[in-house]
Amino acid sequence: GESVGLHLPTLSVQEGDNSIINCAYSNSASDYFIWYKQESGKGPQFIIDIRSNMDKRQGQRVTVLLNKTVKHLSLQIAATQPGDSAVYFCAESKGNSGYALNFGKGTSLLVTP
Amino acid sequence: DAGVIQSPRHEVTEMGQEVTLRCKPISGHDYLFWYRQTMMRGLELLIYFNNNVPIDDSGMPEDRFSAKMPNASFSTLKIQPSEPRDSAVYFCASRSIQYNEQFFGPGTRLTVL
């Protein structure tokens, strides 16, 4: 029979609201974290990154928060727009490896009008 | 720059056949990464190169998979013989040593019947 695929957590928000996407990482030695956005049929696209010596970084409409104590990362999107609908992945650097990335499973964000 | 270029965009083949995926990284980038994305396992790093030299191939599933980078502007990922479980989207990404961001190509969707 057909294999069961990975069920992505889904976050549904209304246009104009703020979105918060969460991610837990496992490697306490990771020193670099990135958020990627992937639209259907496309490759992942860089959104924002943060190093472990920071706990917050802001970009255009996006903010990443890093809590190293509980190994938690979040992405905040302000005034969410329909074009923000996509799958969002957090990724951590894989040790001293040229920043080869270890990706999380992803969260699907659906923005409704 | 045209970004990371991958070919073919879609490949359908029969079990046992050899498959070759191609990647042209962004000019001047020092690192090249091959990832595989499936619903079951998400986005996985297969192998990465630094200045055309393979650095970490621990993610390559088995001996049926091989990757080469004969020069700074071209890399191949070969599967021989292919199996239905190899069906996935294969992404190539590149980055410059000066920046942390990895730029992903559009991917090759491989279907092995």
PDB file of N, CA and C in Angstrom, chain A residues 13-71:
ATOM      1  N   VAL A  13      -3.369  31.321   9.888  1.00  0.00           N
ATOM      2  CA  VAL A  13      -3.544  32.671  10.426  1.00  0.00           C
ATOM      3  C   VAL A  13      -4.304  33.517   9.434  1.00  0.00           C
ATOM      4  N   GLN A  14      -4.909  34.560   9.949  1.00  0.00           N
ATOM      5  CA  GLN A  14      -5.618  35.489   9.071  1.00  0.00           C
ATOM      6  C   GLN A  14      -4.663  36.566   8.566  1.00  0.00           C
ATOM      7  N   GLU A  15      -4.904  36.985   7.364  1.00  0.00           N
ATOM      8  CA  GLU A  15      -4.099  38.045   6.768  1.00  0.00           C
ATOM      9  C   GLU A  15      -4.081  39.264   7.689  1.00  0.00           C
ATOM     10  N   GLY A  16      -2.885  39.772   7.902  1.00  0.00           N
ATOM     11  CA  GLY A  16      -2.739  40.944   8.766  1.00  0.00           C
ATOM     12  C   GLY A  16      -2.341  40.607  10.181  1.00  0.00           C
ATOM     13  N   ASP A  17      -2.612  39.372  10.610  1.00  0.00           N
ATOM     14  CA  ASP A  17      -2.210  38.951  11.956  1.00  0.00           C
ATOM     15  C   ASP A  17      -0.714  38.651  11.979  1.00  0.00           C
ATOM     16  N   ASN A  18      -0.181  38.549  13.187  1.00  0.00           N
ATOM     17  CA  ASN A  18       1.211  38.129  13.343  1.00  0.00           C
ATOM     18  C   ASN A  18       1.273  36.609  13.459  1.00  0.00           C
ATOM     19  N   SER A  19       2.344  36.030  12.939  1.00  0.00           N
ATOM     20  CA  SER A  19       2.535  34.577  12.990  1.00  0.00           C
ATOM     21  C   SER A  19       3.769  34.260  13.820  1.00  0.00           C
ATOM     22  N   ILE A  20       3.681  33.174  14.553  1.00  0.00           N
ATOM     23  CA  ILE A  20       4.850  32.692  15.291  1.00  0.00           C
ATOM     24  C   ILE A  20       5.021  31.216  14.981  1.00  0.00           C
ATOM     25  N   ILE A  21       6.172  30.883  14.445  1.00  0.00           N
ATOM     26  CA  ILE A  21       6.495  29.494  14.114  1.00  0.00           C
ATOM     27  C   ILE A  21       7.631  29.055  15.020  1.00  0.00           C
ATOM     28  N   ASN A  22       7.460  27.912  15.644  1.00  0.00           N
ATOM     29  CA  ASN A  22       8.421  27.440  16.628  1.00  0.00           C
ATOM     30  C   ASN A  22       9.232  26.262  16.121  1.00  0.00           C
ATOM     31  N   CYS A  23      10.400  26.125  16.717  1.00  0.00           N
ATOM     32  CA  CYS A  23      11.295  25.036  16.320  1.00  0.00           C
ATOM     33  C   CYS A  23      12.165  24.667  17.511  1.00  0.00           C
ATOM     34  N   ALA A  24      12.300  23.367  17.750  1.00  0.00           N
ATOM     35  CA  ALA A  24      13.201  22.883  18.786  1.00  0.00           C
ATOM     36  C   ALA A  24      14.392  22.218  18.119  1.00  0.00           C
ATOM     37  N   TYR A  25      15.579  22.488  18.624  1.00  0.00           N
ATOM     38  CA  TYR A  25      16.752  21.819  18.076  1.00  0.00           C
ATOM     39  C   TYR A  25      17.386  20.966  19.145  1.00  0.00           C
ATOM     40  N   SER A  26      18.215  20.039  18.716  1.00  0.00           N
ATOM     41  CA  SER A  26      18.704  19.030  19.661  1.00  0.00           C
ATOM     42  C   SER A  26      20.181  19.163  20.002  1.00  0.00           C
ATOM     43  N   ASN A  27      20.956  19.767  19.122  1.00  0.00           N
ATOM     44  CA  ASN A  27      22.399  19.797  19.312  1.00  0.00           C
ATOM     45  C   ASN A  27      22.823  21.073  20.041  1.00  0.00           C
ATOM     46  N   SER A  28      23.190  20.937  21.293  1.00  0.00           N
ATOM     47  CA  SER A  28      23.568  22.112  22.079  1.00  0.00           C
ATOM     48  C   SER A  28      24.863  22.736  21.577  1.00  0.00           C
ATOM     49  N   ALA A  29      25.595  22.017  20.728  1.00  0.00           N
ATOM     50  CA  ALA A  29      26.840  22.560  20.171  1.00  0.00           C
ATOM     51  C   ALA A  29      26.603  23.393  18.920  1.00  0.00           C
ATOM     52  N   SER A  30      25.388  23.399  18.414  1.00  0.00           N
ATOM     53  CA  SER A  30      25.095  24.191  17.214  1.00  0.00           C
ATOM     54  C   SER A  30      25.314  25.667  17.508  1.00  0.00           C
ATOM     55  N   ASP A  31      25.936  26.359  16.560  1.00  0.00           N
ATOM     56  CA  ASP A  31      26.238  27.758  16.797  1.00  0.00           C
ATOM     57  C   ASP A  31      25.661  28.684  15.744  1.00  0.00           C
ATOM     58  N   TYR A  32      24.853  28.117  14.873  1.00  0.00           N
ATOM     59  CA  TYR A  32      24.310  28.936  13.794  1.00  0.00           C
ATOM     60  C   TYR A  32      22.969  28.363  13.383  1.00  0.00           C
ATOM     61  N   PHE A  33      21.986  29.243  13.196  1.00  0.00           N
ATOM     62  CA  PHE A  33      20.617  28.806  12.908  1.00  0.00           C
ATOM     63  C   PHE A  33      20.034  29.661  11.796  1.00  0.00           C
ATOM     64  N   ILE A  34      19.254  29.011  10.951  1.00  0.00           N
ATOM     65  CA  ILE A  34      18.644  29.721   9.818  1.00  0.00           C
ATOM     66  C   ILE A  34      17.184  29.325   9.693  1.00  0.00           C
ATOM     67  N   TRP A  35      16.405  30.265   9.243  1.00  0.00           N
ATOM     68  CA  TRP A  35      15.032  29.976   8.838  1.00  0.00           C
ATOM     69  C   TRP A  35      14.948  30.062   7.315  1.00  0.00           C
ATOM     70  N   TYR A  36      14.310  29.010   6.735  1.00  0.00           N
ATOM     71  CA  TYR A  36      14.078  28.980   5.301  1.00  0.00           C
ATOM     72  C   TYR A  36      12.585  28.901   5.026  1.00  0.00           C
ATOM     73  N   LYS A  37      12.200  29.442   3.899  1.00  0.00           N
ATOM     74  CA  LYS A  37      10.817  29.382   3.420  1.00  0.00           C
ATOM     75  C   LYS A  37      10.810  28.579   2.129  1.00  0.00           C
ATOM     76  N   GLN A  38       9.876  27.642   2.020  1.00  0.00           N
ATOM     77  CA  GLN A  38       9.780  26.856   0.803  1.00  0.00           C
ATOM     78  C   GLN A  38       8.369  26.899   0.256  1.00  0.00           C
ATOM     79  N   GLU A  39       8.235  27.479  -0.906  1.00  0.00           N
ATOM     80  CA  GLU A  39       6.955  27.501  -1.597  1.00  0.00           C
ATOM     81  C   GLU A  39       6.838  26.244  -2.453  1.00  0.00           C
ATOM     82  N   SER A  40       5.630  25.890  -2.760  1.00  0.00           N
ATOM     83  CA  SER A  40       5.362  24.654  -3.495  1.00  0.00           C
ATOM     84  C   SER A  40       6.116  24.631  -4.814  1.00  0.00           C
ATOM     85  N   GLY A  41       6.863  23.548  -5.037  1.00  0.00           N
ATOM     86  CA  GLY A  41       7.570  23.379  -6.299  1.00  0.00           C
ATOM     87  C   GLY A  41       8.868  24.155  -6.405  1.00  0.00           C
ATOM     88  N   LYS A  42       9.307  24.762  -5.312  1.00  0.00           N
ATOM     89  CA  LYS A  42      10.531  25.557  -5.346  1.00  0.00           C
ATOM     90  C   LYS A  42      11.517  25.071  -4.295  1.00  0.00           C
ATOM     91  N   GLY A  43      12.752  25.543  -4.419  1.00  0.00           N
ATOM     92  CA  GLY A  43      13.751  25.238  -3.424  1.00  0.00           C
ATOM     93  C   GLY A  43      13.609  26.148  -2.217  1.00  0.00           C
ATOM     94  N   PRO A  44      14.166  25.754  -1.073  1.00  0.00           N
ATOM     95  CA  PRO A  44      14.118  26.609   0.105  1.00  0.00           C
ATOM     96  C   PRO A  44      14.785  27.963  -0.152  1.00  0.00           C
ATOM     97  N   GLN A  45      14.208  28.975   0.451  1.00  0.00           N
ATOM     98  CA  GLN A  45      14.703  30.344   0.278  1.00  0.00           C
ATOM     99  C   GLN A  45      15.044  30.914   1.647  1.00  0.00           C
ATOM    100  N   PHE A  46      16.231  31.479   1.753  1.00  0.00           N
ATOM    101  CA  PHE A  46      16.706  32.063   3.007  1.00  0.00           C
ATOM    102  C   PHE A  46      15.790  33.196   3.479  1.00  0.00           C
ATOM    103  N   ILE A  47      15.489  33.194   4.793  1.00  0.00           N
ATOM    104  CA  ILE A  47      14.711  34.288   5.362  1.00  0.00           C
ATOM    105  C   ILE A  47      15.591  35.114   6.298  1.00  0.00           C
ATOM    106  N   ILE A  48      16.130  34.456   7.310  1.00  0.00           N
ATOM    107  CA  ILE A  48      16.902  35.166   8.319  1.00  0.00           C
ATOM    108  C   ILE A  48      17.756  34.149   9.067  1.00  0.00           C
ATOM    109  N   ASP A  49      18.873  34.612   9.610  1.00  0.00           N
ATOM    110  CA  ASP A  49      19.738  33.724  10.378  1.00  0.00           C
ATOM    111  C   ASP A  49      20.134  34.383  11.696  1.00  0.00           C
ATOM    112  N   ILE A  50      20.693  33.575  12.583  1.00  0.00           N
ATOM    113  CA  ILE A  50      21.124  34.087  13.875  1.00  0.00           C
ATOM    114  C   ILE A  50      22.249  33.213  14.403  1.00  0.00           C
ATOM    115  N   ARG A  51      23.211  33.835  15.043  1.00  0.00           N
ATOM    116  CA  ARG A  51      24.299  33.079  15.657  1.00  0.00           C
ATOM    117  C   ARG A  51      23.979  32.844  17.123  1.00  0.00           C
ATOM    118  N   SER A  52      24.669  31.897  17.706  1.00  0.00           N
ATOM    119  CA  SER A  52      24.347  31.501  19.076  1.00  0.00           C
ATOM    120  C   SER A  52      24.751  32.550  20.107  1.00  0.00           C
ATOM    121  N   ASN A  53      25.532  33.542  19.702  1.00  0.00           N
ATOM    122  CA  ASN A  53      25.897  34.599  20.659  1.00  0.00           C
ATOM    123  C   ASN A  53      24.854  35.721  20.692  1.00  0.00           C
ATOM    124  N   MET A  54      23.751  35.517  19.983  1.00  0.00           N
ATOM    125  CA  MET A  54      22.655  36.476  19.973  1.00  0.00           C
ATOM    126  C   MET A  54      21.388  35.770  20.437  1.00  0.00           C
ATOM    127  N   ASP A  55      20.417  36.548  20.928  1.00  0.00           N
ATOM    128  CA  ASP A  55      19.139  35.933  21.267  1.00  0.00           C
ATOM    129  C   ASP A  55      17.981  36.495  20.443  1.00  0.00           C
ATOM    130  N   LYS A  56      18.287  37.514  19.653  1.00  0.00           N
ATOM    131  CA  LYS A  56      17.232  38.101  18.833  1.00  0.00           C
ATOM    132  C   LYS A  56      17.861  38.777  17.621  1.00  0.00           C
ATOM    133  N   ARG A  57      17.170  38.654  16.503  1.00  0.00           N
ATOM    134  CA  ARG A  57      17.620  39.349  15.301  1.00  0.00           C
ATOM    135  C   ARG A  57      16.398  39.709  14.481  1.00  0.00           C
ATOM    136  N   GLN A  58      16.405  40.932  13.966  1.00  0.00           N
ATOM    137  CA  GLN A  58      15.238  41.394  13.217  1.00  0.00           C
ATOM    138  C   GLN A  58      15.586  41.641  11.769  1.00  0.00           C
ATOM    139  N   GLY A  59      14.614  41.313  10.915  1.00  0.00           N
ATOM    140  CA  GLY A  59      14.729  41.628   9.508  1.00  0.00           C
ATOM    141  C   GLY A  59      13.499  42.405   9.088  1.00  0.00           C
ATOM    142  N   GLN A  60      13.237  42.370   7.815  1.00  0.00           N
ATOM    143  CA  GLN A  60      12.051  43.075   7.328  1.00  0.00           C
ATOM    144  C   GLN A  60      10.813  42.224   7.601  1.00  0.00           C
ATOM    145  N   ARG A  61       9.984  42.633   8.487  1.00  0.00           N
ATOM    146  CA  ARG A  61       8.746  41.944   8.921  1.00  0.00           C
ATOM    147  C   ARG A  61       9.005  40.620   9.640  1.00  0.00           C
ATOM    148  N   VAL A  62      10.234  40.218   9.796  1.00  0.00           N
ATOM    149  CA  VAL A  62      10.536  38.960  10.484  1.00  0.00           C
ATOM    150  C   VAL A  62      11.499  39.180  11.642  1.00  0.00           C
ATOM    151  N   THR A  63      11.300  38.376  12.675  1.00  0.00           N
ATOM    152  CA  THR A  63      12.175  38.404  13.842  1.00  0.00           C
ATOM    153  C   THR A  63      12.468  36.968  14.239  1.00  0.00           C
ATOM    154  N   VAL A  64      13.704  36.664  14.523  1.00  0.00           N
ATOM    155  CA  VAL A  64      14.057  35.340  15.015  1.00  0.00           C
ATOM    156  C   VAL A  64      14.513  35.477  16.462  1.00  0.00           C
ATOM    157  N   LEU A  65      13.990  34.595  17.299  1.00  0.00           N
ATOM    158  CA  LEU A  65      14.362  34.549  18.705  1.00  0.00           C
ATOM    159  C   LEU A  65      15.030  33.206  18.991  1.00  0.00           C
ATOM    160  N   LEU A  66      16.095  33.263  19.751  1.00  0.00           N
ATOM    161  CA  LEU A  66      16.848  32.062  20.096  1.00  0.00           C
ATOM    162  C   LEU A  66      16.936  31.934  21.609  1.00  0.00           C
ATOM    163  N   ASN A  67      16.493  30.806  22.117  1.00  0.00           N
ATOM    164  CA  ASN A  67      16.601  30.516  23.541  1.00  0.00           C
ATOM    165  C   ASN A  67      17.475  29.280  23.695  1.00  0.00           C
ATOM    166  N   LYS A  68      18.745  29.506  23.994  1.00  0.00           N
ATOM    167  CA  LYS A  68      19.701  28.395  24.060  1.00  0.00           C
ATOM    168  C   LYS A  68      19.475  27.514  25.283  1.00  0.00           C
ATOM    169  N   THR A  69      18.877  28.084  26.321  1.00  0.00           N
ATOM    170  CA  THR A  69      18.657  27.319  27.547  1.00  0.00           C
ATOM    171  C   THR A  69      17.741  26.124  27.289  1.00  0.00           C
ATOM    172  N   VAL A  70      16.687  26.375  26.523  1.00  0.00           N
ATOM    173  CA  VAL A  70      15.743  25.294  26.218  1.00  0.00           C
ATOM    174  C   VAL A  70      15.866  24.816  24.782  1.00  0.00           C
ATOM    175  N   LYS A  71      16.881  25.290  24.075  1.00  0.00           N
ATOM    176  CA  LYS A  71      17.128  24.896  22.686  1.00  0.00           C
ATOM    177  C   LYS A  71      15.900  25.101  21.825  1.00  0.00           C
TER     178      LYS A  71
END
